[in-house]
Amino acid sequence: MNTQRPRFPASLSSTPAKTAPAKSPARPQTAAAPAGWGLDSSAVRERMVKRLVAQGLSSKRVADALRQVERHRFVDSALVNQAYEDTSLPIGLGQTISKPNVVGRMLDLLVQARALTEAASTTGRLPGRVLEVGTGCGYQAAVLSHLFGEVYSMERLKGLHEKARDNLRAFRLANVHLLLGDGMLGFVRGAPYVGIIAAAGGDDIPLTWTDQLALGGRLVAPCTQKNGQQALVVVDKTEDGLKQTVLEAVHFVPLKSGLA
Ligand code: SAH
């Protein structure tokens, strides 16, 4: 597997978090919680994670990553009091941030990639690169940054790409690379990926994604089935080819091509 860190294309990339001004505030300034709401307290996230574990979240790594990211920093100030409830929330431009239990479920599936379970004895972040299609507000990218070596996250809507950049700036996550681009094309310079995760669902899994998946890697994405219903799909890349598993019904925003 190619373990070299890919170079960043100027045309696609925005400023990676690591090049943010050194004097950026330690805490994000956006969507600050009104004082006294207690959202800054880790107890709020602990409660959310406990609920997710009770609902079936099995990976301790994923639970730890979810504990670390302040979800209320990614939603509009009018919605901060709902940030830790098990609900999807609007993030602008007709898009939504997924419910915490859907984020947890998908990450739980992703970290079970064979290439990763083989490396699971190591502490800290899992080795390898991951591609997220649909940055949205940047919340899941932040969670991924605590799980994986490098995170490439693509968004087709400029407004959300910029919002995610603003939301993430103060977290100073040097391993998150935000890309303005059509995620249906993947991002070949970061390939191969040990994990690919999509936050938007199409009628098929694009071949570019499976092409860009590493051997032993896993893709987790919503995909519309023959009955017209969207379901969560897992694709594993093995020596014997691609193995697809269709899981429970889900409701994600549509995967669309091109930039807007
Ligand atoms: N993970 C996000 C959820 C975003 S919702 C979060 O934590 O907030 C899904 C996102 O996928 C939307 O922002 C939508 O614009 C984006 N999207 C849809 N089709 C896309 C494509 N082809 N390439 C990149 N992003 C896409």
mmCIF file of C-alpha atoms and ligand atoms in Angstrom:
data_model
loop_
_atom_site.group_PDB
_atom_site.id
_atom_site.type_symbol
_atom_site.label_atom_id
_atom_site.label_comp_id
_atom_site.label_asym_id
_atom_site.label_seq_id
_atom_site.Cartn_x
_atom_site.Cartn_y
_atom_site.Cartn_z
ATOM 1 C CA MET A 1 0.000 0.000 0.000
ATOM 2 C CA ASN A 2 1.168 3.464 -0.798
ATOM 3 C CA THR A 3 1.870 5.071 2.525
ATOM 4 C CA GLN A 4 3.212 8.315 1.153
ATOM 5 C CA ARG A 5 1.273 11.353 2.086
ATOM 6 C CA PRO A 6 -0.315 12.762 -1.055
ATOM 7 C CA ARG A 7 0.345 16.293 -2.156
ATOM 8 C CA PHE A 8 -2.480 18.713 -2.087
ATOM 9 C CA PRO A 9 -3.897 20.082 -5.345
ATOM 10 C CA ALA A 10 -4.149 23.851 -5.259
ATOM 11 C CA SER A 11 -7.290 23.810 -7.404
ATOM 12 C CA LEU A 12 -9.220 21.594 -5.034
ATOM 13 C CA SER A 13 -7.867 22.432 -1.669
ATOM 14 C CA SER A 14 -8.648 25.057 0.839
ATOM 15 C CA THR A 15 -6.178 25.988 3.517
ATOM 16 C CA PRO A 16 -5.524 22.892 5.599
ATOM 17 C CA ALA A 17 -6.210 23.454 9.274
ATOM 18 C CA LYS A 18 -2.536 23.189 10.133
ATOM 19 C CA THR A 19 -1.791 26.366 8.226
ATOM 20 C CA ALA A 20 -4.400 28.343 10.156
ATOM 21 C CA PRO A 21 -2.949 31.444 11.784
ATOM 22 C CA ALA A 22 -0.950 30.569 14.862
ATOM 23 C CA LYS A 23 -2.961 33.003 16.902
ATOM 24 C CA SER A 24 -6.324 31.434 16.153
ATOM 25 C CA PRO A 25 -8.346 31.073 19.339
ATOM 26 C CA ALA A 26 -8.102 27.812 21.230
ATOM 27 C CA ARG A 27 -11.889 27.579 21.232
ATOM 28 C CA PRO A 28 -14.175 27.974 18.244
ATOM 29 C CA GLN A 29 -15.947 31.296 18.260
ATOM 30 C CA THR A 30 -18.891 30.163 16.163
ATOM 31 C CA ALA A 31 -22.123 28.833 17.615
ATOM 32 C CA ALA A 32 -20.988 29.525 21.144
ATOM 33 C CA ALA A 33 -23.400 28.090 23.653
ATOM 34 C CA PRO A 34 -25.184 30.556 25.864
ATOM 35 C CA ALA A 35 -23.568 30.564 29.291
ATOM 36 C CA GLY A 36 -25.179 28.252 31.778
ATOM 37 C CA TRP A 37 -26.451 25.725 29.262
ATOM 38 C CA GLY A 38 -23.691 23.376 30.224
ATOM 39 C CA LEU A 39 -22.889 22.365 26.656
ATOM 40 C CA ASP A 40 -19.192 22.962 27.211
ATOM 41 C CA SER A 41 -19.229 20.265 29.839
ATOM 42 C CA SER A 42 -17.886 16.887 28.831
ATOM 43 C CA ALA A 43 -20.762 15.378 30.847
ATOM 44 C CA VAL A 44 -23.134 16.342 28.027
ATOM 45 C CA ARG A 45 -21.139 14.365 25.489
ATOM 46 C CA GLU A 46 -20.645 11.522 27.938
ATOM 47 C CA ARG A 47 -24.436 11.231 28.252
ATOM 48 C CA MET A 48 -24.761 11.174 24.467
ATOM 49 C CA VAL A 49 -22.090 8.471 24.138
ATOM 50 C CA LYS A 50 -23.655 6.364 26.928
ATOM 51 C CA ARG A 51 -26.939 6.474 25.059
ATOM 52 C CA LEU A 52 -25.223 5.457 21.810
ATOM 53 C CA VAL A 53 -23.463 2.553 23.555
ATOM 54 C CA ALA A 54 -26.841 1.446 24.970
ATOM 55 C CA GLN A 55 -28.180 1.587 21.393
ATOM 56 C CA GLY A 56 -25.398 -0.700 20.164
ATOM 57 C CA LEU A 57 -22.271 1.382 19.527
ATOM 58 C CA SER A 58 -19.491 -1.147 20.036
ATOM 59 C CA SER A 59 -16.155 0.480 19.221
ATOM 60 C CA LYS A 60 -14.410 2.100 22.152
ATOM 61 C CA ARG A 61 -12.322 4.099 19.699
ATOM 62 C CA VAL A 62 -15.424 5.561 18.100
ATOM 63 C CA ALA A 63 -16.961 6.285 21.501
ATOM 64 C CA ASP A 64 -13.777 8.106 22.533
ATOM 65 C CA ALA A 65 -13.731 10.126 19.322
ATOM 66 C CA LEU A 66 -17.389 11.117 19.794
ATOM 67 C CA ARG A 67 -16.587 12.196 23.350
ATOM 68 C CA GLN A 68 -13.942 14.572 22.083
ATOM 69 C CA VAL A 69 -15.913 16.602 19.573
ATOM 70 C CA GLU A 70 -18.221 19.346 20.759
ATOM 71 C CA ARG A 71 -21.171 18.864 18.463
ATOM 72 C CA HIS A 72 -22.840 22.108 19.499
ATOM 73 C CA ARG A 73 -19.960 24.030 17.911
ATOM 74 C CA PHE A 74 -21.157 22.849 14.498
ATOM 75 C CA VAL A 75 -24.815 23.865 14.591
ATOM 76 C CA ASP A 76 -26.476 27.254 14.438
ATOM 77 C CA SER A 77 -26.869 29.034 17.742
ATOM 78 C CA ALA A 78 -30.666 28.621 17.644
ATOM 79 C CA LEU A 79 -30.207 24.835 17.618
ATOM 80 C CA VAL A 80 -27.416 24.357 20.144
ATOM 81 C CA ASN A 81 -29.785 23.062 22.811
ATOM 82 C CA GLN A 82 -30.645 20.158 20.482
ATOM 83 C CA ALA A 83 -27.038 19.392 19.553
ATOM 84 C CA TYR A 84 -26.725 16.315 21.787
ATOM 85 C CA GLU A 85 -30.196 14.939 21.169
ATOM 86 C CA ASP A 86 -30.585 12.040 18.817
ATOM 87 C CA THR A 87 -31.804 14.112 15.968
ATOM 88 C CA SER A 88 -30.568 15.316 12.604
ATOM 89 C CA LEU A 89 -30.351 19.095 12.350
ATOM 90 C CA PRO A 90 -30.389 21.569 9.460
ATOM 91 C CA ILE A 91 -26.977 23.028 8.589
ATOM 92 C CA GLY A 92 -28.053 25.339 5.759
ATOM 93 C CA LEU A 93 -28.452 25.020 1.973
ATOM 94 C CA GLY A 94 -31.056 22.299 2.493
ATOM 95 C CA GLN A 95 -28.561 19.886 4.066
ATOM 96 C CA THR A 96 -28.519 18.205 7.471
ATOM 97 C CA ILE A 97 -26.044 16.943 10.022
ATOM 98 C CA SER A 98 -26.815 13.266 10.694
ATOM 99 C CA LYS A 99 -28.170 12.053 14.022
ATOM 100 C CA PRO A 100 -25.419 11.050 16.469
ATOM 101 C CA ASN A 101 -26.557 7.419 16.393
ATOM 102 C CA VAL A 102 -26.235 7.300 12.599
ATOM 103 C CA VAL A 103 -22.766 8.876 12.767
ATOM 104 C CA GLY A 104 -21.810 6.377 15.489
ATOM 105 C CA ARG A 105 -23.245 3.435 13.553
ATOM 106 C CA MET A 106 -21.390 4.315 10.345
ATOM 107 C CA LEU A 107 -18.087 4.902 12.133
ATOM 108 C CA ASP A 108 -18.541 1.661 14.068
ATOM 109 C CA LEU A 109 -18.850 -0.142 10.723
ATOM 110 C CA LEU A 110 -15.961 1.787 9.169
ATOM 111 C CA VAL A 111 -13.395 0.942 11.856
ATOM 112 C CA GLN A 112 -14.159 -2.745 11.343
ATOM 113 C CA ALA A 113 -12.389 -2.642 7.961
ATOM 114 C CA ARG A 114 -10.137 -5.664 7.803
ATOM 115 C CA ALA A 115 -7.081 -3.505 7.138
ATOM 116 C CA LEU A 116 -7.859 -1.669 10.368
ATOM 117 C CA THR A 117 -8.768 -4.518 12.678
ATOM 118 C CA GLU A 118 -5.377 -6.005 11.824
ATOM 119 C CA ALA A 119 -3.798 -2.802 13.127
ATOM 120 C CA ALA A 120 -6.183 -2.388 16.043
ATOM 121 C CA SER A 121 -3.664 -3.290 18.724
ATOM 122 C CA THR A 122 -1.886 0.008 18.166
ATOM 123 C CA THR A 123 -2.947 2.888 20.317
ATOM 124 C CA GLY A 124 -3.842 6.325 19.069
ATOM 125 C CA ARG A 125 -5.226 7.032 15.634
ATOM 126 C CA LEU A 126 -5.725 4.210 13.193
ATOM 127 C CA PRO A 127 -3.170 4.176 10.396
ATOM 128 C CA GLY A 128 -4.173 5.182 6.909
ATOM 129 C CA ARG A 129 -6.286 7.690 5.109
ATOM 130 C CA VAL A 130 -10.017 8.042 5.014
ATOM 131 C CA LEU A 131 -12.244 9.835 2.500
ATOM 132 C CA GLU A 132 -15.477 11.457 3.585
ATOM 133 C CA VAL A 133 -17.958 12.452 0.888
ATOM 134 C CA GLY A 134 -20.176 15.269 2.146
ATOM 135 C CA THR A 135 -18.337 17.486 4.623
ATOM 136 C CA GLY A 136 -21.476 19.413 5.514
ATOM 137 C CA CYS A 137 -20.775 21.387 8.674
ATOM 138 C CA GLY A 138 -17.570 19.439 9.354
ATOM 139 C CA TYR A 139 -18.733 17.584 12.465
ATOM 140 C CA GLN A 140 -18.093 14.057 11.229
ATOM 141 C CA ALA A 141 -14.768 15.147 9.716
ATOM 142 C CA ALA A 142 -13.742 16.291 13.205
ATOM 143 C CA VAL A 143 -14.746 12.936 14.688
ATOM 144 C CA LEU A 144 -12.864 11.120 11.902
ATOM 145 C CA SER A 145 -9.764 13.182 12.670
ATOM 146 C CA HIS A 146 -9.560 11.517 16.084
ATOM 147 C CA LEU A 147 -9.815 8.070 14.510
ATOM 148 C CA PHE A 148 -7.645 8.148 11.379
ATOM 149 C CA GLY A 149 -4.215 9.290 10.319
ATOM 150 C CA GLU A 150 -5.437 11.595 7.557
ATOM 151 C CA VAL A 151 -8.951 12.699 6.695
ATOM 152 C CA TYR A 152 -9.903 13.945 3.220
ATOM 153 C CA SER A 153 -13.369 15.417 3.272
ATOM 154 C CA MET A 154 -15.133 16.590 0.101
ATOM 155 C CA GLU A 155 -18.081 18.920 -0.239
ATOM 156 C CA ARG A 156 -19.751 20.048 -3.467
ATOM 157 C CA LEU A 157 -21.472 23.131 -2.010
ATOM 158 C CA LYS A 158 -19.096 26.047 -1.632
ATOM 159 C CA GLY A 159 -21.181 27.587 1.143
ATOM 160 C CA LEU A 160 -20.903 24.470 3.290
ATOM 161 C CA HIS A 161 -17.258 23.863 2.436
ATOM 162 C CA GLU A 162 -16.547 27.350 3.769
ATOM 163 C CA LYS A 163 -18.777 26.867 6.792
ATOM 164 C CA ALA A 164 -16.942 23.656 7.680
ATOM 165 C CA ARG A 165 -13.612 25.436 7.291
ATOM 166 C CA ASP A 166 -14.797 28.148 9.682
ATOM 167 C CA ASN A 167 -16.205 25.620 12.150
ATOM 168 C CA LEU A 168 -13.048 23.517 12.138
ATOM 169 C CA ARG A 169 -10.443 26.279 12.127
ATOM 170 C CA ALA A 170 -10.230 26.728 15.863
ATOM 171 C CA PHE A 171 -10.038 22.977 16.512
ATOM 172 C CA ARG A 172 -6.713 23.037 14.647
ATOM 173 C CA LEU A 173 -7.020 19.512 13.342
ATOM 174 C CA ALA A 174 -3.905 19.256 11.221
ATOM 175 C CA ASN A 175 -4.915 15.911 9.729
ATOM 176 C CA VAL A 176 -8.206 17.132 8.226
ATOM 177 C CA HIS A 177 -8.069 18.259 4.598
ATOM 178 C CA LEU A 178 -11.196 19.962 3.320
ATOM 179 C CA LEU A 179 -11.743 19.741 -0.406
ATOM 180 C CA LEU A 180 -14.241 21.621 -2.520
ATOM 181 C CA GLY A 181 -15.104 19.095 -5.191
ATOM 182 C CA ASP A 182 -17.479 16.479 -6.502
ATOM 183 C CA GLY A 183 -17.098 13.560 -4.144
ATOM 184 C CA MET A 184 -18.574 11.196 -6.739
ATOM 185 C CA LEU A 185 -15.185 11.442 -8.414
ATOM 186 C CA GLY A 186 -13.420 10.665 -5.150
ATOM 187 C CA PHE A 187 -10.009 12.170 -4.594
ATOM 188 C CA VAL A 188 -7.436 10.096 -6.393
ATOM 189 C CA ARG A 189 -4.388 11.814 -4.898
ATOM 190 C CA GLY A 190 -5.316 10.596 -1.440
ATOM 191 C CA ALA A 191 -5.999 7.032 -2.591
ATOM 192 C CA PRO A 192 -5.879 4.274 -1.598
ATOM 193 C CA TYR A 193 -8.170 4.800 1.393
ATOM 194 C CA VAL A 194 -8.603 2.345 4.215
ATOM 195 C CA GLY A 195 -12.053 3.830 4.658
ATOM 196 C CA ILE A 196 -14.560 5.751 2.563
ATOM 197 C CA ILE A 197 -17.674 7.139 4.191
ATOM 198 C CA ALA A 198 -20.477 8.978 2.414
ATOM 199 C CA ALA A 199 -22.988 11.267 4.081
ATOM 200 C CA ALA A 200 -25.188 11.477 0.984
ATOM 201 C CA GLY A 201 -26.879 8.673 -0.919
ATOM 202 C CA GLY A 202 -27.115 7.919 -4.630
ATOM 203 C CA ASP A 203 -28.632 5.122 -6.718
ATOM 204 C CA ASP A 204 -25.304 3.325 -6.997
ATOM 205 C CA ILE A 205 -21.941 3.254 -5.315
ATOM 206 C CA PRO A 206 -19.642 5.115 -7.740
ATOM 207 C CA LEU A 207 -16.930 2.878 -9.186
ATOM 208 C CA THR A 208 -14.386 5.600 -8.438
ATOM 209 C CA TRP A 209 -14.943 4.947 -4.724
ATOM 210 C CA THR A 210 -14.298 1.222 -4.904
ATOM 211 C CA ASP A 211 -11.339 1.899 -7.211
ATOM 212 C CA GLN A 212 -9.881 4.245 -4.605
ATOM 213 C CA LEU A 213 -10.409 1.822 -1.739
ATOM 214 C CA ALA A 214 -7.361 -0.024 -0.407
ATOM 215 C CA LEU A 215 -7.246 -3.797 -0.231
ATOM 216 C CA GLY A 216 -8.755 -4.649 3.135
ATOM 217 C CA GLY A 217 -10.467 -1.282 3.135
ATOM 218 C CA ARG A 218 -14.149 -0.639 3.753
ATOM 219 C CA LEU A 219 -16.697 1.732 2.294
ATOM 220 C CA VAL A 220 -19.830 2.730 4.210
ATOM 221 C CA ALA A 221 -22.501 4.640 2.323
ATOM 222 C CA PRO A 222 -26.239 5.083 1.977
ATOM 223 C CA CYS A 223 -27.511 3.786 -1.352
ATOM 224 C CA THR A 224 -30.992 3.549 -2.861
ATOM 225 C CA GLN A 225 -32.114 -0.056 -3.324
ATOM 226 C CA LYS A 226 -34.355 -1.578 -6.014
ATOM 227 C CA ASN A 227 -37.419 -1.046 -3.806
ATOM 228 C CA GLY A 228 -36.690 2.686 -3.871
ATOM 229 C CA GLN A 229 -35.662 2.759 -0.200
ATOM 230 C CA GLN A 230 -32.303 4.000 0.922
ATOM 231 C CA ALA A 231 -30.232 1.533 2.945
ATOM 232 C CA LEU A 232 -26.820 1.582 4.532
ATOM 233 C CA VAL A 233 -24.377 -0.371 2.400
ATOM 234 C CA VAL A 234 -20.965 -1.722 3.367
ATOM 235 C CA VAL A 235 -18.460 -2.694 0.685
ATOM 236 C CA ASP A 236 -15.287 -4.557 1.634
ATOM 237 C CA LYS A 237 -12.405 -4.817 -0.813
ATOM 238 C CA THR A 238 -10.900 -8.273 -0.511
ATOM 239 C CA GLU A 239 -8.460 -10.418 -2.494
ATOM 240 C CA ASP A 240 -11.547 -12.142 -3.906
ATOM 241 C CA GLY A 241 -13.155 -8.903 -5.026
ATOM 242 C CA LEU A 242 -15.780 -6.580 -3.601
ATOM 243 C CA LYS A 243 -18.172 -7.899 -0.953
ATOM 244 C CA GLN A 244 -21.310 -5.872 -0.478
ATOM 245 C CA THR A 245 -23.616 -6.047 2.531
ATOM 246 C CA VAL A 246 -26.929 -4.196 2.653
ATOM 247 C CA LEU A 247 -27.956 -3.143 6.150
ATOM 248 C CA GLU A 248 -30.804 -1.134 7.678
ATOM 249 C CA ALA A 249 -32.900 1.576 6.025
ATOM 250 C CA VAL A 250 -31.570 5.128 6.383
ATOM 251 C CA HIS A 251 -32.537 8.631 5.232
ATOM 252 C CA PHE A 252 -29.706 10.692 3.848
ATOM 253 C CA VAL A 253 -29.701 13.745 1.596
ATOM 254 C CA PRO A 254 -29.122 12.914 -2.095
ATOM 255 C CA LEU A 255 -25.676 12.480 -3.568
ATOM 256 C CA LYS A 256 -25.457 14.979 -6.421
ATOM 257 C CA SER A 257 -22.814 15.498 -9.054
ATOM 258 C CA GLY A 258 -21.003 18.729 -9.875
ATOM 259 C CA LEU A 259 -20.254 21.786 -7.780
ATOM 260 C CA ALA A 260 -22.692 24.447 -6.635
HETATM 261 N N1 SAH B 1 -20.951 14.661 7.435
HETATM 262 C C1 SAH B 1 -21.736 15.858 7.395
HETATM 263 C C2 SAH B 1 -23.121 15.619 6.896
HETATM 264 C C3 SAH B 1 -23.411 16.461 5.711
HETATM 265 S S1 SAH B 1 -24.902 16.164 4.866
HETATM 266 C C4 SAH B 1 -21.722 16.585 8.736
HETATM 267 O O1 SAH B 1 -21.131 16.073 9.706
HETATM 268 O O2 SAH B 1 -22.252 17.680 8.812
HETATM 269 C C5 SAH B 1 -24.296 15.541 3.341
HETATM 270 C C6 SAH B 1 -23.490 16.481 2.509
HETATM 271 O O3 SAH B 1 -23.138 15.812 1.308
HETATM 272 C C7 SAH B 1 -24.198 17.757 2.078
HETATM 273 O O4 SAH B 1 -23.503 18.848 2.568
HETATM 274 C C8 SAH B 1 -24.162 17.698 0.551
HETATM 275 O O5 SAH B 1 -23.960 18.952 -0.065
HETATM 276 C C9 SAH B 1 -22.973 16.788 0.315
HETATM 277 N N2 SAH B 1 -22.903 16.156 -0.998
HETATM 278 C C10 SAH B 1 -23.892 15.629 -1.756
HETATM 279 N N3 SAH B 1 -23.387 15.148 -2.922
HETATM 280 C C11 SAH B 1 -22.044 15.380 -2.875
HETATM 281 C C12 SAH B 1 -20.961 15.128 -3.774
HETATM 282 N N4 SAH B 1 -21.123 14.536 -4.961
HETATM 283 N N5 SAH B 1 -19.721 15.504 -3.401
HETATM 284 C C13 SAH B 1 -19.493 16.103 -2.218
HETATM 285 N N6 SAH B 1 -20.460 16.383 -1.338
HETATM 286 C C14 SAH B 1 -21.725 16.018 -1.649
#
